[in-house]
Each structure stands twice: as structure tokens, then as C-alpha cells.
Amino acid sequence: MRTLPHVTALAAKDTNSAGVPLKVCMHLADTARTDFRVMRDATALSEAGFEVTIVDIERDRLRSAEEEFSGVYMKHVFVPSWFISSRFKVWFLIKFVIMMMHAVI
């Protein structure tokens, strides 16, 4: 993974010799469209010339699985019906790992 210093990040389009914008993928364990911090960061990166994708968890199955908002591509992973928030129970970690594996795949 290559990290860019602050000054170079502002000129992200110029750093790539092939002319292709650098890609950024953000993973979120909640709904992205309601998290204003994530959306503000994603739109700022998009305006700086990065190609931004957000993978998030969606509870509303009526939404589309993919959408684009303000130059940010969003991929939604729908919460399975068997997943019930059990943050302080033993099975939470196993359920979370399975859900994140689905998100990565």
C-alpha cells in the first residue's frame, strides 16, 4: 500500500503516470449515507481527483445494491435476516467476521 503525503494528495491526478486516478475504498460497518463524516471525507477525496468507493452495511432491502452519490460509488451489503445485533454476546465476533467476508467478496 502506498501512502501519499498531504501536499502530494492534493495533486492526486498528477502523481499517476498513466493518467488514471488513484482508487480509494472505504469500508463502513454502518449505513454510509447517514454518516456525514464519511460522506464529507469521500466527497473531499473525490474532488481531489481520487476514485472513491464505499462499501457499507444496509438494512433497507428496498434500496439498490449499488449507487453513485456526488461522485462517490457506493456498494451496499445487505444485513442477512439471521443477523441480530448482539454486541456483547459471544457470537457477535463470528457474525461480524462472516459479514465482513461477504463485504470483501
JSON list of C-alpha atoms in Angstrom, two decimals:
[
{"chain": "A", "resi": 1, "resn": "MET", "atom": "CA", "xyz": [0.00, 0.00, 0.00]},
{"chain": "A", "resi": 2, "resn": "ARG", "atom": "CA", "xyz": [1.34, 3.39, -0.94]},
{"chain": "A", "resi": 3, "resn": "THR", "atom": "CA", "xyz": [0.60, 6.43, 1.20]},
{"chain": "A", "resi": 4, "resn": "LEU", "atom": "CA", "xyz": [0.79, 9.96, -0.04]},
{"chain": "A", "resi": 5, "resn": "PRO", "atom": "CA", "xyz": [1.96, 12.97, 1.94]},
{"chain": "A", "resi": 6, "resn": "HIS", "atom": "CA", "xyz": [-0.53, 15.82, 2.37]},
{"chain": "A", "resi": 7, "resn": "VAL", "atom": "CA", "xyz": [0.92, 18.01, -0.39]},
{"chain": "A", "resi": 8, "resn": "THR", "atom": "CA", "xyz": [1.03, 15.16, -2.90]},
{"chain": "A", "resi": 9, "resn": "ALA", "atom": "CA", "xyz": [-2.51, 14.06, -2.05]},
{"chain": "A", "resi": 10, "resn": "LEU", "atom": "CA", "xyz": [-3.86, 17.38, -3.26]},
{"chain": "A", "resi": 11, "resn": "ALA", "atom": "CA", "xyz": [-2.42, 16.68, -6.69]},
{"chain": "A", "resi": 12, "resn": "ALA", "atom": "CA", "xyz": [-3.51, 13.05, -6.92]},
{"chain": "A", "resi": 13, "resn": "LYS", "atom": "CA", "xyz": [-4.21, 13.24, -10.66]},
{"chain": "A", "resi": 14, "resn": "ASP", "atom": "CA", "xyz": [-0.66, 14.40, -11.39]},
{"chain": "A", "resi": 15, "resn": "THR", "atom": "CA", "xyz": [1.08, 11.65, -9.36]},
{"chain": "A", "resi": 16, "resn": "ASN", "atom": "CA", "xyz": [-0.13, 8.78, -11.52]},
{"chain": "A", "resi": 17, "resn": "SER", "atom": "CA", "xyz": [1.93, 8.48, -14.69]},
{"chain": "A", "resi": 18, "resn": "ALA", "atom": "CA", "xyz": [-0.79, 6.55, -16.56]},
{"chain": "A", "resi": 19, "resn": "GLY", "atom": "CA", "xyz": [-3.32, 9.35, -16.07]},
{"chain": "A", "resi": 20, "resn": "VAL", "atom": "CA", "xyz": [-5.68, 7.05, -14.16]},
{"chain": "A", "resi": 21, "resn": "PRO", "atom": "CA", "xyz": [-6.94, 8.45, -10.84]},
{"chain": "A", "resi": 22, "resn": "LEU", "atom": "CA", "xyz": [-5.85, 6.66, -7.68]},
{"chain": "A", "resi": 23, "resn": "LYS", "atom": "CA", "xyz": [-8.53, 4.44, -6.12]},
{"chain": "A", "resi": 24, "resn": "VAL", "atom": "CA", "xyz": [-9.72, 4.62, -2.51]},
{"chain": "A", "resi": 25, "resn": "CYS", "atom": "CA", "xyz": [-12.04, 2.04, -0.93]},
{"chain": "A", "resi": 26, "resn": "MET", "atom": "CA", "xyz": [-13.71, 2.85, 2.40]},
{"chain": "A", "resi": 27, "resn": "HIS", "atom": "CA", "xyz": [-15.35, 0.08, 4.46]},
{"chain": "A", "resi": 28, "resn": "LEU", "atom": "CA", "xyz": [-18.03, 1.04, 6.94]},
{"chain": "A", "resi": 29, "resn": "ALA", "atom": "CA", "xyz": [-19.90, -1.17, 9.44]},
{"chain": "A", "resi": 30, "resn": "ASP", "atom": "CA", "xyz": [-22.99, 1.06, 9.22]},
{"chain": "A", "resi": 31, "resn": "THR", "atom": "CA", "xyz": [-25.03, 2.94, 6.63]},
{"chain": "A", "resi": 32, "resn": "ALA", "atom": "CA", "xyz": [-22.80, 5.42, 4.79]},
{"chain": "A", "resi": 33, "resn": "ARG", "atom": "CA", "xyz": [-25.44, 7.85, 3.58]},
{"chain": "A", "resi": 34, "resn": "THR", "atom": "CA", "xyz": [-26.37, 8.76, 7.18]},
{"chain": "A", "resi": 35, "resn": "ASP", "atom": "CA", "xyz": [-22.76, 9.17, 8.36]},
{"chain": "A", "resi": 36, "resn": "PHE", "atom": "CA", "xyz": [-21.88, 12.74, 7.44]},
{"chain": "A", "resi": 37, "resn": "ARG", "atom": "CA", "xyz": [-18.20, 12.40, 8.41]},
{"chain": "A", "resi": 38, "resn": "VAL", "atom": "CA", "xyz": [-17.67, 9.53, 5.97]},
{"chain": "A", "resi": 39, "resn": "MET", "atom": "CA", "xyz": [-19.57, 11.27, 3.18]},
{"chain": "A", "resi": 40, "resn": "ARG", "atom": "CA", "xyz": [-17.64, 14.52, 3.76]},
{"chain": "A", "resi": 41, "resn": "ASP", "atom": "CA", "xyz": [-14.32, 12.63, 3.57]},
{"chain": "A", "resi": 42, "resn": "ALA", "atom": "CA", "xyz": [-15.39, 10.69, 0.49]},
{"chain": "A", "resi": 43, "resn": "THR", "atom": "CA", "xyz": [-16.58, 13.76, -1.43]},
{"chain": "A", "resi": 44, "resn": "ALA", "atom": "CA", "xyz": [-13.39, 15.65, -0.50]},
{"chain": "A", "resi": 45, "resn": "LEU", "atom": "CA", "xyz": [-11.28, 12.78, -1.83]},
{"chain": "A", "resi": 46, "resn": "SER", "atom": "CA", "xyz": [-13.42, 12.63, -4.98]},
{"chain": "A", "resi": 47, "resn": "GLU", "atom": "CA", "xyz": [-12.98, 16.37, -5.56]},
{"chain": "A", "resi": 48, "resn": "ALA", "atom": "CA", "xyz": [-9.22, 15.96, -5.08]},
{"chain": "A", "resi": 49, "resn": "GLY", "atom": "CA", "xyz": [-9.14, 13.53, -8.00]},
{"chain": "A", "resi": 50, "resn": "PHE", "atom": "CA", "xyz": [-9.40, 10.13, -6.32]},
{"chain": "A", "resi": 51, "resn": "GLU", "atom": "CA", "xyz": [-11.82, 7.43, -7.44]},
{"chain": "A", "resi": 52, "resn": "VAL", "atom": "CA", "xyz": [-13.75, 6.67, -4.21]},
{"chain": "A", "resi": 53, "resn": "THR", "atom": "CA", "xyz": [-15.81, 3.56, -3.41]},
{"chain": "A", "resi": 54, "resn": "ILE", "atom": "CA", "xyz": [-17.66, 3.00, -0.13]},
{"chain": "A", "resi": 55, "resn": "VAL", "atom": "CA", "xyz": [-18.70, -0.50, 0.97]},
{"chain": "A", "resi": 56, "resn": "ASP", "atom": "CA", "xyz": [-21.27, -0.25, 3.74]},
{"chain": "A", "resi": 57, "resn": "ILE", "atom": "CA", "xyz": [-23.92, -2.24, 5.60]},
{"chain": "A", "resi": 58, "resn": "GLU", "atom": "CA", "xyz": [-27.51, -1.59, 4.54]},
{"chain": "A", "resi": 59, "resn": "ARG", "atom": "CA", "xyz": [-30.60, -2.68, 6.44]},
{"chain": "A", "resi": 60, "resn": "ASP", "atom": "CA", "xyz": [-33.21, -1.46, 3.95]},
{"chain": "A", "resi": 61, "resn": "ARG", "atom": "CA", "xyz": [-33.53, -4.14, 1.25]},
{"chain": "A", "resi": 62, "resn": "LEU", "atom": "CA", "xyz": [-35.64, -1.81, -0.92]},
{"chain": "A", "resi": 63, "resn": "ARG", "atom": "CA", "xyz": [-32.54, 0.21, -1.86]},
{"chain": "A", "resi": 64, "resn": "SER", "atom": "CA", "xyz": [-30.42, -0.72, -4.84]},
{"chain": "A", "resi": 65, "resn": "ALA", "atom": "CA", "xyz": [-27.22, -2.67, -4.19]},
{"chain": "A", "resi": 66, "resn": "GLU", "atom": "CA", "xyz": [-25.09, -0.04, -5.92]},
{"chain": "A", "resi": 67, "resn": "GLU", "atom": "CA", "xyz": [-25.45, 3.71, -6.33]},
{"chain": "A", "resi": 68, "resn": "GLU", "atom": "CA", "xyz": [-23.45, 6.83, -7.03]},
{"chain": "A", "resi": 69, "resn": "PHE", "atom": "CA", "xyz": [-23.72, 9.97, -4.94]},
{"chain": "A", "resi": 70, "resn": "SER", "atom": "CA", "xyz": [-21.70, 13.16, -5.54]},
{"chain": "A", "resi": 71, "resn": "GLY", "atom": "CA", "xyz": [-19.00, 11.32, -7.47]},
{"chain": "A", "resi": 72, "resn": "VAL", "atom": "CA", "xyz": [-18.74, 8.56, -4.84]},
{"chain": "A", "resi": 73, "resn": "TYR", "atom": "CA", "xyz": [-19.58, 4.99, -5.83]},
{"chain": "A", "resi": 74, "resn": "MET", "atom": "CA", "xyz": [-21.41, 3.12, -3.05]},
{"chain": "A", "resi": 75, "resn": "LYS", "atom": "CA", "xyz": [-21.76, -0.68, -2.79]},
{"chain": "A", "resi": 76, "resn": "HIS", "atom": "CA", "xyz": [-24.25, -1.87, -0.17]},
{"chain": "A", "resi": 77, "resn": "VAL", "atom": "CA", "xyz": [-24.00, -5.19, 1.66]},
{"chain": "A", "resi": 78, "resn": "PHE", "atom": "CA", "xyz": [-27.42, -6.17, 2.97]},
{"chain": "A", "resi": 79, "resn": "VAL", "atom": "CA", "xyz": [-27.68, -7.48, 6.52]},
{"chain": "A", "resi": 80, "resn": "PRO", "atom": "CA", "xyz": [-28.95, -11.07, 6.50]},
{"chain": "A", "resi": 81, "resn": "SER", "atom": "CA", "xyz": [-32.19, -11.78, 8.33]},
{"chain": "A", "resi": 82, "resn": "TRP", "atom": "CA", "xyz": [-30.42, -14.03, 10.88]},
{"chain": "A", "resi": 83, "resn": "PHE", "atom": "CA", "xyz": [-28.12, -11.20, 11.95]},
{"chain": "A", "resi": 84, "resn": "ILE", "atom": "CA", "xyz": [-29.40, -9.56, 15.09]},
{"chain": "A", "resi": 85, "resn": "SER", "atom": "CA", "xyz": [-27.19, -7.10, 16.87]},
{"chain": "A", "resi": 86, "resn": "SER", "atom": "CA", "xyz": [-25.64, -8.96, 19.77]},
{"chain": "A", "resi": 87, "resn": "ARG", "atom": "CA", "xyz": [-22.72, -6.70, 20.51]},
{"chain": "A", "resi": 88, "resn": "PHE", "atom": "CA", "xyz": [-21.94, -8.16, 23.93]},
{"chain": "A", "resi": 89, "resn": "LYS", "atom": "CA", "xyz": [-22.65, -11.80, 23.16]},
{"chain": "A", "resi": 90, "resn": "VAL", "atom": "CA", "xyz": [-20.15, -14.49, 22.21]},
{"chain": "A", "resi": 91, "resn": "TRP", "atom": "CA", "xyz": [-21.47, -14.98, 18.66]},
{"chain": "A", "resi": 92, "resn": "PHE", "atom": "CA", "xyz": [-21.12, -11.31, 17.72]},
{"chain": "A", "resi": 93, "resn": "LEU", "atom": "CA", "xyz": [-17.50, -11.69, 16.63]},
{"chain": "A", "resi": 94, "resn": "ILE", "atom": "CA", "xyz": [-18.28, -14.71, 14.45]},
{"chain": "A", "resi": 95, "resn": "LYS", "atom": "CA", "xyz": [-21.27, -12.97, 12.84]},
{"chain": "A", "resi": 96, "resn": "PHE", "atom": "CA", "xyz": [-19.20, -9.84, 12.25]},
{"chain": "A", "resi": 97, "resn": "VAL", "atom": "CA", "xyz": [-16.34, -11.79, 10.61]},
{"chain": "A", "resi": 98, "resn": "ILE", "atom": "CA", "xyz": [-18.79, -13.61, 8.29]},
{"chain": "A", "resi": 99, "resn": "MET", "atom": "CA", "xyz": [-20.47, -10.35, 7.36]},
{"chain": "A", "resi": 100, "resn": "MET", "atom": "CA", "xyz": [-17.10, -8.67, 6.61]},
{"chain": "A", "resi": 101, "resn": "MET", "atom": "CA", "xyz": [-16.03, -11.66, 4.49]},
{"chain": "A", "resi": 102, "resn": "HIS", "atom": "CA", "xyz": [-19.22, -11.19, 2.44]},
{"chain": "A", "resi": 103, "resn": "ALA", "atom": "CA", "xyz": [-18.39, -7.48, 2.08]},
{"chain": "A", "resi": 104, "resn": "VAL", "atom": "CA", "xyz": [-14.86, -8.18, 0.86]},
{"chain": "A", "resi": 105, "resn": "ILE", "atom": "CA", "xyz": [-16.01, -10.85, -1.61]}
]
